[in-house]
C-alpha positions in Angstrom: -35.7 9.6 6.9 -33.7 12.4 8.5 -30.6 11.2 6.8 -32.3 11.1 3.4 -33.8 14.6 3.9 -30.4 16.0 4.8 -28.8 14.5 1.8 -31.4 16.0 -0.5 -30.9 19.4 1.0 -27.1 19.4 0.6 -26.6 17.5 -2.6 -24.8 19.7 -5.2 -26.1 20.1 -8.7 -24.6 17.8 -11.3 -22.9 19.1 -14.4 -24.4 18.3 -17.7 -22.5 15.9 -20.1 -19.7 17.4 -22.0 -19.0 20.1 -19.5 -15.5 21.7 -19.9 -15.6 24.1 -17.0 -12.8 24.3 -14.4 -14.7 22.1 -12.0 -14.6 19.1 -14.3 -11.4 16.9 -14.1 -9.5 16.5 -17.3 -7.5 13.3 -17.5 -7.2 10.5 -15.0 -4.4 12.0 -13.0 -6.1 15.4 -12.6 -9.4 13.7 -11.8 -7.8 11.7 -9.1 -6.0 14.7 -7.6 -9.2 16.7 -7.4 -11.2 13.9 -6.0 -8.7 13.3 -3.2 -8.5 17.0 -2.4 -12.3 17.2 -2.2 -12.5 14.1 0.0 -9.8 15.4 2.4 -11.6 18.7 2.8 -14.9 17.0 3.5 -13.4 14.5 6.0 -11.6 17.3 8.0 -14.8 19.4 8.0 -16.8 16.6 9.4 -14.0 15.8 11.9 -14.3 19.4 13.2 -18.1 19.2 13.5 -18.8 21.3 10.5 -21.1 20.7 7.6 -23.8 18.8 9.5 -27.3 19.6 8.4 -29.8 20.6 11.0 -32.1 17.6 10.2 -29.5 15.2 11.8 -27.6 17.5 14.2 -29.9 16.7 17.1 -29.1 12.9 17.0 -25.6 11.5 17.6 -26.4 8.2 15.8 -28.1 10.0 12.9 -25.2 12.4 12.5 -22.7 9.5 12.5 -24.7 7.6 10.0 -25.1 10.6 7.7 -21.4 11.5 7.9 -20.4 7.9 7.3 -22.6 7.6 4.2 -21.4 11.0 2.8 -17.7 10.0 3.3 -18.4 6.5 1.8 -19.9 8.1 -1.4 -17.0 10.5 -1.7 -14.5 7.7 -1.1 -16.1 5.6 -3.8 -15.5 8.5 -6.2 -11.9 8.7 -5.1 -11.5 4.9 -5.6 -12.9 5.1 -9.2 -10.6 8.0 -10.1 -7.7 6.1 -8.5 -8.4 3.0 -10.5 -8.7 5.0 -13.7 -5.3 6.6 -13.0 -3.7 3.3 -12.2 -5.0 1.8 -15.5 -3.8 4.7 -17.5 -0.4 4.6 -15.8 -0.1 0.9 -16.4 -0.9 1.4 -20.1 1.8 4.0 -20.4 4.4 1.9 -18.6 5.3 -0.2 -21.6 6.9 2.8 -23.3 8.9 3.6 -20.2 10.2 0.0 -20.0 11.1 0.0 -23.6 13.0 3.2 -23.3 14.8 1.9 -20.3 15.8 -1.3 -22.1 17.2 0.5 -25.1 18.9 3.0 -22.8 20.7 0.1 -21.2 21.9 -1.1 -24.6 23.3 2.4 -25.3 25.1 2.4 -21.9 26.6 -1.0 -22.8 27.7 0.3 -26.2 29.3 3.3 -24.5 31.0 1.2 -21.9 32.4 -1.2 -24.5 33.6 1.7 -26.6 35.4 3.4 -23.7 37.0 0.1 -22.5 38.1 -0.7 -26.1 40.3 2.4 -26.3 43.9 1.1 -26.2 42.8 -2.5 -26.0 41.0 -2.6 -29.3 37.7 -4.0 -30.4 37.3 -7.7 -29.9 34.9 -10.5 -31.0 33.7 -10.7 -27.4 32.6 -7.1 -27.5 30.7 -7.6 -30.7 29.1 -10.8 -29.3 28.0 -8.9 -26.2 26.5 -6.1 -28.2 24.6 -8.5 -30.5 23.3 -10.5 -27.5 22.1 -7.2 -25.9 20.3 -6.2 -29.1 18.5 -9.6 -29.2 17.5 -9.4 -25.6 16.3 -5.8 -26.1 14.3 -6.7 -29.2 12.6 -9.6 -27.4 11.8 -7.4 -24.4 10.4 -4.7 -26.8 8.2 -7.2 -28.5 7.0 -8.5 -25.1 6.3 -4.9 -24.1 4.2 -4.3 -27.2 2.1 -7.4 -26.8 1.6 -6.7 -23.1 1.3 -2.9 -23.3 -2.0 -2.9 -21.4 -0.5 -4.8 -18.5 2.8 -2.9 -18.0 4.9 -3.9 -20.9 8.0 -5.9 -20.1 7.1 -5.8 -16.4 3.9 -7.8 -17.0 5.4 -11.2 -16.0 6.6 -9.8 -12.6 3.3 -8.2 -11.7 1.4 -10.4 -9.3 -2.3 -11.1 -9.2 -2.7 -8.4 -6.6 -1.4 -5.8 -9.1 1.9 -5.4 -7.1 5.4 -6.2 -8.2 6.3 -9.7 -7.1 9.7 -9.9 -5.4 10.2 -13.6 -6.2 9.3 -13.1 -9.8 11.5 -10.1 -10.2 14.5 -11.9 -8.8 13.9 -15.0 -10.9 13.4 -12.8 -14.0 16.7 -11.0 -13.4 18.6 -14.3 -13.2 16.8 -15.6 -16.3 17.9 -12.5 -18.2 21.5 -12.8 -17.1 21.8 -16.5 -17.9 20.0 -16.0 -21.2 22.3 -13.1 -22.1 25.4 -15.2 -21.2 24.2 -18.1 -23.5 23.6 -15.6 -26.3 27.1 -14.2 -26.0 28.6 -17.7 -26.2 26.3 -18.5 -29.2 27.4 -15.4 -31.0 31.1 -16.1 -30.3 30.6 -19.7 -31.4 29.1 -18.5 -34.7 32.1 -16.2 -35.3 34.7 -18.8 -34.2 37.2 -19.6 -37.0 39.0 -22.6 -35.6 38.0 -25.9 -34.0 40.0 -25.2 -30.9 38.2 -22.0 -30.2 34.8 -23.7 -30.9 35.7 -26.5 -28.5 36.7 -24.0 -25.8 33.4 -22.1 -26.2 31.4 -25.3 -26.0 33.3 -26.3 -22.9 32.3 -23.0 -21.4 28.8 -24.4 -21.1 29.9 -27.3 -19.0 28.0 -27.7 -15.7 31.3 -27.9 -13.8 32.0 -24.3 -14.7 28.5 -22.9 -14.2 27.2 -25.1 -11.5 26.8 -22.2 -9.0 24.8 -20.0 -11.3 22.7 -22.8 -12.6 21.8 -23.9 -9.1 20.8 -20.4 -8.1 18.8 -20.1 -11.3 16.9 -23.3 -10.6 16.2 -22.4 -6.9 15.0 -18.8 -7.6 12.7 -20.0 -10.4 11.3 -22.7 -8.2 10.7 -20.2 -5.4 8.8 -17.9 -7.7 6.4 -20.8 -8.5 6.3 -22.0 -4.9 5.5 -18.6 -3.4 2.7 -18.0 -5.9 1.2 -21.4 -4.8 1.7 -20.7 -1.1 0.1 -17.2 -1.2 -2.8 -18.5 -3.3 -3.6 -21.3 -0.9 -3.3 -19.1 2.1 -5.7 -16.6 0.6 -8.2 -19.4 -0.3 -8.0 -20.8 3.2 -8.5 -17.3 4.8 -5.1 -17.4 6.5 -3.8 -14.4 4.5 -5.7 -11.2 3.6 -4.9 -9.8 0.2 -6.3 -6.5 -1.1 -5.6 -5.6 -4.8 -3.4 -2.5 -5.3 -4.3 0.2 -7.7 -1.0 0.0 -9.6 2.5 -1.6 -9.1 5.3 0.4 -7.6 9.0 -0.2 -7.3 8.7 -0.2 -3.5 6.7 -3.4 -3.7 9.9 -5.3 -4.1 11.0 -4.3 -0.6 7.8 -3.8 1.3 4.6 -5.7 2.4 1.1 -4.8 1.2 0.8 -2.0 3.7 4.0 -0.3 2.4 6.2 -1.2 5.4 9.7 -2.6 4.7 10.1 -6.3 5.4 13.3 -8.0 6.3 12.7 -11.1 4.2 12.1 -9.2 1.0 14.9 -6.7 1.6 17.6 -9.3 2.3 16.5 -11.4 -0.7 16.7 -8.5 -3.1 20.0 -7.2 -1.7 21.8 -10.5 -1.7 20.4 -11.5 -5.1 21.4 -8.1 -6.5 25.0 -8.5 -5.1 25.3 -12.0 -6.6 23.9 -10.7 -10.0 26.5 -7.9 -10.0 29.3 -10.4 -9.3 28.1 -12.7 -12.0 27.8 -9.9 -14.5 31.4 -8.8 -13.8 32.6 -12.4 -14.1 30.8 -12.6 -17.5 32.5 -9.4 -18.6 35.9 -10.7 -17.6 35.4 -14.3 -19.0 32.9 -14.0 -21.9 34.0 -17.5 -23.1 32.0 -19.4 -20.4 29.0 -19.2 -18.1 29.6 -16.9 -15.0 31.3 -19.2 -12.5 29.5 -18.1 -9.3 31.6 -19.2 -6.3 29.8 -21.7 -4.1 30.1 -19.5 -1.1 28.1 -16.7 -2.8 25.7 -19.2 -4.3 25.0 -20.7 -0.8 24.4 -17.2 0.6 21.8 -16.6 -2.1 20.2 -20.0 -1.3 20.0 -19.2 2.4 18.5 -15.8 1.5 15.9 -17.5 -0.6 15.0 -19.9 2.2 14.6 -17.0 4.5 12.3 -15.3 2.0 10.1 -18.4 1.7 9.9 -18.8 5.5 8.8 -15.2 5.7 6.0 -15.9 3.2 4.8 -18.8 5.3 4.9 -16.7 8.5 3.2 -13.5 7.3 -0.5 -12.8 7.7 -3.1 -14.7 9.8 -6.8 -14.7 10.2 -8.5 -11.8 11.9 -9.9 -12.7 15.3 -12.6 -11.3 17.7 -11.3 -11.4 21.3 -14.2 -9.7 23.1 -17.4 -7.7 22.6 -18.4 -5.1 25.2 -21.1 -2.4 25.4 -19.7 0.9 24.4 -20.3 3.3 27.3 -20.0 7.1 27.0 -19.4 9.4 29.9 -22.5 9.8 32.1 -24.2 6.6 30.8 -25.3 4.0 33.3 -23.8 0.5 33.4 -26.1 -2.2 31.9 -26.4 -5.0 29.5 -26.4 -4.7 25.7 -29.7 -3.6 24.3 -30.9 -2.8 20.8 -29.8 0.7 19.9 -26.6 0.5 21.9 -23.2 0.7 20.5 -20.9 -2.3 20.9 -17.2 -2.3 20.9 -15.6 -5.3 19.1 -12.0 -5.9 20.2 -9.6 -8.1 18.4 -6.8 -8.1 15.8 -6.5 -8.0 12.0 -9.7 -6.2 11.2 -8.0 -3.9 8.6 -6.0 -5.9 6.0 -2.6 -4.6 4.8 -3.1 -2.1 2.1 -6.8 -1.5 3.0 -6.4 1.8 5.0 -8.2 3.9 2.4 -11.7 5.1 3.1 -13.4 3.2 0.3 -12.0 -0.1 1.7 -12.7 0.7 5.3 -16.3 1.3 4.4 -16.6 -2.2 3.0 -16.2 -3.8 6.5 -19.4 -5.5 7.8 -20.3 -6.9 11.2 -22.9 -9.7 11.4 -25.0 -9.5 14.6 -27.2 -12.6 14.4 -28.9 -12.5 11.0 -28.4 -8.8 10.6 -25.5 -7.3 8.6 -24.3 -4.0 10.0 -22.1 -1.6 8.0 -19.2 -0.4 10.1 -19.5 3.4 10.2 -16.7 5.7 9.3 -15.9 8.1 12.1 -13.5 10.9 10.9 -10.8 12.6 12.9 -8.3 15.1 11.7 -5.9 13.2 9.4 -7.8 9.9 9.4 -10.5 7.8 11.0 -11.0 6.7 14.6 -13.4 3.9 13.5 -12.8 1.3 12.2 -9.3 0.4 13.3 -7.2 -2.8 13.1 -8.0 -3.7 16.7 -11.3 -2.1 17.6 -14.6 -1.6 15.8 -17.7 0.2 17.1 -21.1 -0.5 15.6 -24.7 0.0 16.7 -27.0 -2.9 17.5 -29.9 -2.3 15.1 -33.5 -2.5 16.1 -34.0 -5.5 13.7 -31.9 -7.7 16.1 -34.1 -10.0 18.2 -33.1 -10.1 21.9 -31.4 -13.3 23.1 -28.2 -15.1 22.5 -26.6 -13.9 19.3 -23.3 -14.4 17.5 -21.1 -11.5 16.3 -18.7 -11.9 13.4 -16.6 -9.4 11.4 -16.1 -9.6 7.7 -13.1 -7.6 6.6 -12.5 -5.6 3.4 -10.6 -8.6 2.0 -13.7 -10.9 2.5 -12.2 -12.8 5.3 -14.4 -13.8 8.2 -13.4 -13.8 11.9 -14.5 -16.3 14.5 -18.0 -16.1 16.0 -18.4 -14.5 19.4 -21.6 -14.9 21.4 -23.3 -12.0 23.1 -26.5 -11.6 25.0 -28.9 -8.8 23.9 -31.8 -7.9 26.2 -34.9 -5.8 25.7 
């Protein structure tokens, strides 16, 4: 009752519909920026002990509950604004991808024009430009039909709304091989003699393009395999996945929490080097598929195997290791009773990418049949509760004394093991 009374005394007046004053956000980006600024100010004020109403200031538990609920409501507003900004950004991305594709075509035209000075314009240059126009047109059409999902990047965006490293690498190899085949097809159409046509058809022989075809098959297979592996690990609760607000280029090199991972970095770097080499070989020999040397092809295959092994090794279920009575300075030692705070120690309570306040507030602890919301305890610059290794929750009065089981449910919906505790009167 004290918490409800305090909230009624401090709740601001709502603006009427259609308000256009300076306090109302205009646009998704501005709305998100203002919501974040308001949340940070509120969190830091509560961390400094300011802003607590007198109705709850006398009780530490009531103050903590009131602060947690106020921050949770503010965090939900920030999350709504963040999702709206992410959707608006994703809807605008198709135009950026289209401009990037056609800018690449212009760069190719300029490069061919500069290199043609002195050497003269050749059929291979025309074929390369026509193939680029076909690829750019196809990507533009795909961007239009998938403009609500990121345009041409839609196929490489995973189910968690992040850029998929395996799909991006596979898509790059598909584009290169498809472009090479189009160049050969354009040259074949313009060939005037049977000898030239036979030479171009021979350029598609597997003996000449075995390396690049092998790499293409492996990276495409890995893109499918990784999606299956990740999906099964999520369903079996061996991997925690939290949906991102929008894809970022850094997703190709980092994990869900934004930290760089060796498996992803080495896969992208080695694949990029091999792609650059294959593109140069195609420019030098436009009459055949890029003949990727087997040494470089094997290096890419080893890199791909390392990437898959990293996907198998990442993650793990959260685990409760111990539960103890939380004791403050001056308290007497004793058993766990209703109304006491318990400290749950373990690992993996906060999934990667779930460090925002709205996701931290979704964590729940089951104490017997009672579900307890994990309170948010603010400190300057963040939160001291919950953390990835320690949670502190009160034992509610609804819990019956006796032997009970404690279980944590993370923001990703993954449940930990059950840990038995004794609650006394």
